[in-house]
Every structure is written in C-alpha cells, then in structure tokens.
Amino acid sequence: DAHIQNKTAMTIEEGSTGIAVFNGSVLQDDGTASDQKITVKKNATGIYAENRNVDVKESMDITGESGVGIYVSQNTAANTVYNNSVITLSDSISTTDSRIGIYLTNSLGDNKNTGVIKIGKNNIGVYNKNSVFENSSSGKIEVLDISSSAENIGLYAIAKGTAADKFSISNLGTLDIRGLSNIGIYAEKDASGGNSEIKLTGGTINIASSNPAGNSYAIGVYSKGDGIVLDGLGTIKQTTGQTIGIYQTGKSILKGN
C-alpha cells in the first residue's frame, strides 16, 4: 500500500480534491513547527480517504461554500482518522451551503478529533452518517457565532434507512456552544437498526446565550427519533441565558453518569 506524506501548503480550488487515497494512507505534516496550511474553496475537499488511514497535523481553512476539510468513506474498524490540527470554517450564507470540517460516512474505525474545530456561521464541525466518532480529551469544538440568524452544529449524527444503520459519538473533550439557535450535538435516528449511542461521560459542554422570547435556544445535546442511547451526562455548564442542556424527542434512553 502507498503512503502519502504532504509537507507543503495547498490551496484546493473550486470543485477539486487536494489528496484522494484509495490504497494506502495519508499524513499531512511537514515534520517541523511551521504550519503548512490547506485552504479549501467552494465545493472542494481537502483530503478524501476511502477505507484508509488519515493523520492531519497541519491546519485547514475551509473558506468556500460547501467545502469539506476531511471526507472519509467506508472505513473499517482497522482504520484510523485523526485530526490533530486546527480546522477553521468561515461563515456560510445559509445552511444550504454549510462548510464541514470532518465528514464521515459508513466509517467504523478509530475516528478522532484531538485538535480544534472552529465553526463559523451556519456550519457543521463534524458530520457523522452511520459512523463512529470521538472528540478526545484534548479535542475542542467551538460553536461561537452569536448572530441571531446563525444555525451552527458542533457534531451532527444521523442513522436512517436500513437495519444496519447506527452511529456512535463520544465526547471526552470540550464543546463550547455560544449564540442563539446553536447546538453542540444533534443526533437523528429512525426506528430501523440497533441502538445508536452518544457517550458524554468525561467530557464538558459549555452553553450560553438564548432568546426565549424569540423561541431561540442554545442546546447542548438534541436527540431526535428512536433508539438513541445517551450514556452519561458528563459536565454540562449553562453559563448564561435560558439554555437547554439536553433535549430529547422520540423513544430514546437517557442514562446517568
């Protein structure tokens, strides 16, 4: 299998992919203290990996609408995907052209954020479809846009359609949720398949700013649908405003620490 180590800064132009790996692994690191940044423009992807290992140690700026930093598909339990960098998502005009830091689909390997994901307006930090993801103890996901029109999500998980569809999310690190209508973890599942899980024990979710009069609330965890197990509460700090720690609809299960 081939191994790709990229040591230089890159700008990924509209509709392009910077690095695509189908047979081997990719390391984004020049081995020095300098930062060899990847800049991702409109409808572009920084790194695409299918059933392969990814280790990102240089920063990524997602500046173009519908841009994706790291896209991972069909990874098995033997694969690893680590973000050890700072991923910054610039503001999007609306949620229809959201920028995404890490996109996982049908990826069951060791997928982790040990770095920082900074989420601008109307974006998603991590999109998890039928996959496994962990925000590790050193990982930080920041949803800090405080404008009234922003709709930001730190971790988005979805499992729908077939009996095999399910996801797993673990937060051992920190989610900072600021601003109106922003959500730390949003999870959605239908009645098919086995239980999906959200593990909160050991992590911290900080929530601030809401506007009850305008029916706008910052939410730590929003669980929608059937068969989602919220395992542990971790530490949920509601620092200002009338915020919501955990909001559930459907037939889900909430376990204490």
Short mmCIF file of C-alpha atoms in Angstrom, two decimals:
data_model
loop_
_atom_site.label_atom_id
_atom_site.label_comp_id
_atom_site.label_asym_id
_atom_site.label_seq_id
_atom_site.Cartn_x
_atom_site.Cartn_y
_atom_site.Cartn_z
CA ASP A 1 0.00 0.00 0.00
CA ALA A 2 1.15 3.52 -0.79
CA HIS A 3 1.84 6.13 1.89
CA ILE A 4 1.44 9.83 1.10
CA GLN A 5 3.08 12.49 3.26
CA ASN A 6 2.33 16.03 2.17
CA LYS A 7 4.78 18.63 3.50
CA THR A 8 3.62 21.74 1.66
CA ALA A 9 0.78 24.23 1.91
CA MET A 10 -2.04 23.74 -0.58
CA THR A 11 -4.98 25.72 -1.92
CA ILE A 12 -7.76 23.48 -3.22
CA GLU A 13 -9.65 25.33 -5.92
CA GLU A 14 -13.38 25.13 -6.69
CA GLY A 15 -14.74 21.61 -7.24
CA SER A 16 -11.38 19.92 -6.66
CA THR A 17 -9.88 17.43 -4.19
CA GLY A 18 -6.44 18.06 -2.73
CA ILE A 19 -5.47 14.49 -1.81
CA ALA A 20 -7.50 11.34 -2.59
CA VAL A 21 -6.43 8.00 -1.08
CA PHE A 22 -7.91 4.64 -2.06
CA ASN A 23 -4.94 2.36 -1.38
CA GLY A 24 -2.62 3.42 1.42
CA SER A 25 -2.56 6.22 3.99
CA VAL A 26 -2.06 9.98 4.13
CA LEU A 27 -0.13 12.14 6.59
CA GLN A 28 -0.46 15.93 6.38
CA ASP A 29 2.67 17.06 8.26
CA ASP A 30 5.98 18.65 7.27
CA GLY A 31 7.66 17.46 10.47
CA THR A 32 8.54 20.99 11.64
CA ALA A 33 6.96 23.65 13.84
CA SER A 34 5.87 25.65 10.79
CA ASP A 35 2.26 25.44 9.61
CA GLN A 36 1.68 24.16 6.07
CA LYS A 37 -1.97 25.10 5.79
CA ILE A 38 -4.58 23.55 3.50
CA THR A 39 -7.10 26.10 2.18
CA VAL A 40 -10.33 24.63 0.77
CA LYS A 41 -12.52 26.66 -1.59
CA LYS A 42 -16.07 26.29 -2.96
CA ASN A 43 -17.36 22.69 -3.37
CA ALA A 44 -13.85 21.40 -2.75
CA THR A 45 -12.41 18.74 -0.44
CA GLY A 46 -9.06 18.91 1.30
CA ILE A 47 -8.47 15.19 1.88
CA TYR A 48 -10.63 12.28 0.68
CA ALA A 49 -9.97 8.78 2.02
CA GLU A 50 -11.84 5.56 1.33
CA ASN A 51 -11.12 2.66 3.70
CA ARG A 52 -7.75 4.22 4.58
CA ASN A 53 -5.84 5.95 7.40
CA VAL A 54 -5.62 9.73 7.72
CA ASP A 55 -3.49 11.84 10.11
CA VAL A 56 -3.76 15.62 9.80
CA LYS A 57 -1.29 17.76 11.77
CA GLU A 58 -1.33 20.97 9.73
CA SER A 59 -4.17 23.50 9.90
CA MET A 60 -7.07 23.67 7.46
CA ASP A 61 -9.16 26.70 6.46
CA ILE A 62 -12.49 25.92 4.80
CA THR A 63 -13.23 29.21 3.06
CA GLY A 64 -15.55 28.22 0.19
CA GLU A 65 -19.23 27.37 0.37
CA SER A 66 -19.99 23.63 0.73
CA GLY A 67 -16.30 22.93 1.28
CA VAL A 68 -15.15 19.89 3.31
CA GLY A 69 -11.87 19.54 5.16
CA ILE A 70 -11.58 15.76 5.61
CA TYR A 71 -14.01 13.33 3.90
CA VAL A 72 -13.84 9.68 4.98
CA SER A 73 -15.91 6.85 3.49
CA GLN A 74 -16.25 3.11 4.13
CA ASN A 75 -13.56 2.83 6.80
CA THR A 76 -13.40 -0.46 8.70
CA ALA A 77 -12.60 -0.95 12.39
CA ALA A 78 -8.93 -1.35 11.43
CA ASN A 79 -8.65 2.19 10.03
CA THR A 80 -7.74 5.39 11.88
CA VAL A 81 -8.62 9.01 11.17
CA TYR A 82 -7.01 11.63 13.42
CA ASN A 83 -7.39 15.38 13.26
CA ASN A 84 -4.53 16.85 15.30
CA SER A 85 -4.81 20.29 13.71
CA VAL A 86 -6.92 23.44 13.84
CA ILE A 87 -9.78 23.35 11.32
CA THR A 88 -11.48 26.72 10.79
CA LEU A 89 -14.81 27.04 8.99
CA SER A 90 -15.52 30.55 7.70
CA ASP A 91 -19.09 31.91 7.71
CA SER A 92 -21.69 30.45 5.33
CA ILE A 93 -24.58 32.50 3.94
CA SER A 94 -27.11 29.78 4.87
CA THR A 95 -27.27 26.16 6.00
CA THR A 96 -27.74 25.04 2.38
CA ASP A 97 -24.07 25.80 1.67
CA SER A 98 -22.62 24.76 5.02
CA ARG A 99 -18.90 24.15 5.34
CA ILE A 100 -17.99 20.90 7.13
CA GLY A 101 -14.77 20.17 8.99
CA ILE A 102 -14.89 16.35 9.01
CA TYR A 103 -17.41 14.27 7.03
CA LEU A 104 -17.76 10.57 7.94
CA THR A 105 -19.98 8.10 6.12
CA ASN A 106 -20.14 4.38 6.95
CA SER A 107 -16.81 4.64 8.76
CA LEU A 108 -16.43 2.35 11.77
CA GLY A 109 -12.76 2.87 12.56
CA ASP A 110 -10.97 4.95 15.17
CA ASN A 111 -12.10 8.41 14.08
CA LYS A 112 -10.91 11.13 16.48
CA ASN A 113 -10.55 14.86 16.91
CA THR A 114 -7.61 15.66 19.17
CA GLY A 115 -7.24 19.20 17.81
CA VAL A 116 -9.58 22.18 17.48
CA ILE A 117 -12.53 22.76 15.14
CA LYS A 118 -13.71 26.39 14.95
CA ILE A 119 -17.16 26.74 13.44
CA GLY A 120 -18.31 29.93 11.75
CA LYS A 121 -21.88 30.86 10.90
CA ASN A 122 -24.28 28.17 9.53
CA ASN A 123 -21.72 25.35 9.54
CA ILE A 124 -21.18 21.82 10.88
CA GLY A 125 -17.99 20.78 12.65
CA VAL A 126 -18.33 17.00 12.21
CA TYR A 127 -20.96 15.20 10.10
CA ASN A 128 -21.39 11.56 11.13
CA LYS A 129 -23.53 9.23 8.99
CA ASN A 130 -23.57 5.64 10.26
CA SER A 131 -20.09 6.13 11.68
CA VAL A 132 -18.02 6.21 14.86
CA PHE A 133 -16.51 9.45 16.16
CA GLU A 134 -14.75 10.61 19.31
CA ASN A 135 -13.92 14.13 20.43
CA SER A 136 -10.93 13.15 22.54
CA SER A 137 -9.88 14.61 25.89
CA SER A 138 -7.65 17.18 24.16
CA GLY A 139 -10.25 17.87 21.45
CA LYS A 140 -12.17 21.12 21.33
CA ILE A 141 -15.11 22.07 19.14
CA GLU A 142 -16.10 25.74 19.22
CA VAL A 143 -19.51 27.00 18.07
CA LEU A 144 -19.07 30.67 18.80
CA ASP A 145 -21.14 32.68 16.29
CA ILE A 146 -23.55 34.82 18.32
CA SER A 147 -25.55 36.41 15.48
CA SER A 148 -29.32 35.90 15.67
CA SER A 149 -29.50 34.23 12.25
CA ALA A 150 -26.78 31.62 12.83
CA GLU A 151 -27.59 27.89 12.93
CA ASN A 152 -24.43 26.04 13.86
CA ILE A 153 -23.91 22.41 14.90
CA GLY A 154 -20.78 21.01 16.51
CA LEU A 155 -21.43 17.29 15.92
CA TYR A 156 -24.20 16.11 13.58
CA ALA A 157 -25.07 12.38 13.61
CA ILE A 158 -27.67 10.57 11.54
CA ALA A 159 -28.71 6.93 11.04
CA LYS A 160 -31.71 6.18 8.84
CA GLY A 161 -32.98 3.67 6.35
CA THR A 162 -31.72 0.12 6.98
CA ALA A 163 -31.35 -2.31 9.86
CA ALA A 164 -27.57 -1.88 9.84
CA ASP A 165 -27.61 1.88 10.20
CA LYS A 166 -26.34 3.27 13.50
CA PHE A 167 -23.80 5.76 14.83
CA SER A 168 -21.64 6.26 17.88
CA ILE A 169 -20.45 9.60 19.30
CA SER A 170 -18.18 10.11 22.31
CA ASN A 171 -17.33 13.48 23.83
CA LEU A 172 -14.34 13.27 26.16
CA GLY A 173 -13.20 16.79 25.34
CA THR A 174 -14.89 20.20 25.25
CA LEU A 175 -17.76 21.64 23.26
CA ASP A 176 -18.19 25.41 23.57
CA ILE A 177 -21.66 26.49 22.40
CA ARG A 178 -22.29 30.23 22.21
CA GLY A 179 -25.04 32.15 20.46
CA LEU A 180 -28.69 31.73 19.58
CA SER A 181 -30.03 28.54 17.97
CA ASN A 182 -26.66 26.77 18.10
CA ILE A 183 -26.38 23.07 19.02
CA GLY A 184 -23.46 21.12 20.43
CA ILE A 185 -24.57 17.62 19.36
CA TYR A 186 -27.54 16.96 17.06
CA ALA A 187 -28.48 13.31 16.57
CA GLU A 188 -31.31 11.83 14.49
CA LYS A 189 -32.36 8.23 14.00
CA ASP A 190 -35.44 6.33 12.78
CA ALA A 191 -36.84 3.09 14.18
CA SER A 192 -34.74 0.79 11.97
CA GLY A 193 -31.49 -0.81 13.09
CA GLY A 194 -30.00 -1.25 16.53
CA ASN A 195 -29.45 1.47 19.10
CA SER A 196 -27.12 4.35 18.36
CA GLU A 197 -25.22 5.97 21.20
CA ILE A 198 -24.00 9.32 22.46
CA LYS A 199 -21.40 8.98 25.22
CA LEU A 200 -20.94 12.12 27.30
CA THR A 201 -19.11 10.82 30.39
CA GLY A 202 -15.75 12.56 30.86
CA GLY A 203 -16.49 15.50 28.56
CA THR A 204 -17.64 19.09 29.04
CA ILE A 205 -20.30 21.04 27.17
CA ASN A 206 -20.43 24.79 27.81
CA ILE A 207 -23.66 26.53 26.74
CA ALA A 208 -24.50 30.25 26.69
CA SER A 209 -26.95 32.71 25.12
CA SER A 210 -30.61 32.18 24.26
CA ASN A 211 -33.63 34.26 23.35
CA PRO A 212 -36.75 32.59 24.81
CA ALA A 213 -38.99 35.43 23.56
CA GLY A 214 -37.90 34.63 20.03
CA ASN A 215 -38.05 30.86 20.65
CA SER A 216 -34.28 30.58 20.14
CA TYR A 217 -32.24 28.42 22.49
CA ALA A 218 -28.66 27.23 22.61
CA ILE A 219 -28.79 23.45 23.17
CA GLY A 220 -26.07 21.12 24.41
CA VAL A 221 -27.49 17.86 23.02
CA TYR A 222 -30.57 17.49 20.78
CA SER A 223 -31.66 13.87 20.30
CA LYS A 224 -34.46 13.20 17.80
CA GLY A 225 -36.05 9.86 16.95
CA ASP A 226 -35.99 6.29 18.25
CA GLY A 227 -33.21 4.10 19.57
CA ILE A 228 -30.67 6.71 20.68
CA VAL A 229 -28.94 5.98 23.98
CA LEU A 230 -27.46 8.95 25.83
CA ASP A 231 -24.90 7.31 28.08
CA GLY A 232 -23.75 9.58 30.93
CA LEU A 233 -24.20 13.30 31.29
CA GLY A 234 -20.61 14.46 31.54
CA THR A 235 -20.36 18.09 32.66
CA ILE A 236 -22.90 20.47 31.15
CA LYS A 237 -22.32 24.09 32.16
CA GLN A 238 -25.13 26.54 31.39
CA THR A 239 -23.27 29.79 31.92
CA THR A 240 -25.74 32.48 30.82
CA GLY A 241 -29.27 32.81 29.50
CA GLN A 242 -32.09 30.28 29.44
CA THR A 243 -30.26 27.50 27.66
CA ILE A 244 -31.13 23.79 27.31
CA GLY A 245 -28.69 21.07 28.35
CA ILE A 246 -30.34 18.00 26.78
CA TYR A 247 -33.48 17.98 24.61
CA GLN A 248 -34.99 14.64 23.54
CA THR A 249 -37.90 13.66 21.31
CA GLY A 250 -38.89 10.13 20.35
CA LYS A 251 -38.16 6.83 22.07
CA SER A 252 -34.64 7.33 23.37
CA ILE A 253 -32.86 6.33 26.55
CA LEU A 254 -31.05 8.63 28.99
CA LYS A 255 -28.56 7.05 31.38
CA GLY A 256 -26.87 8.94 34.24
CA ASN A 257 -23.13 9.10 34.89
#
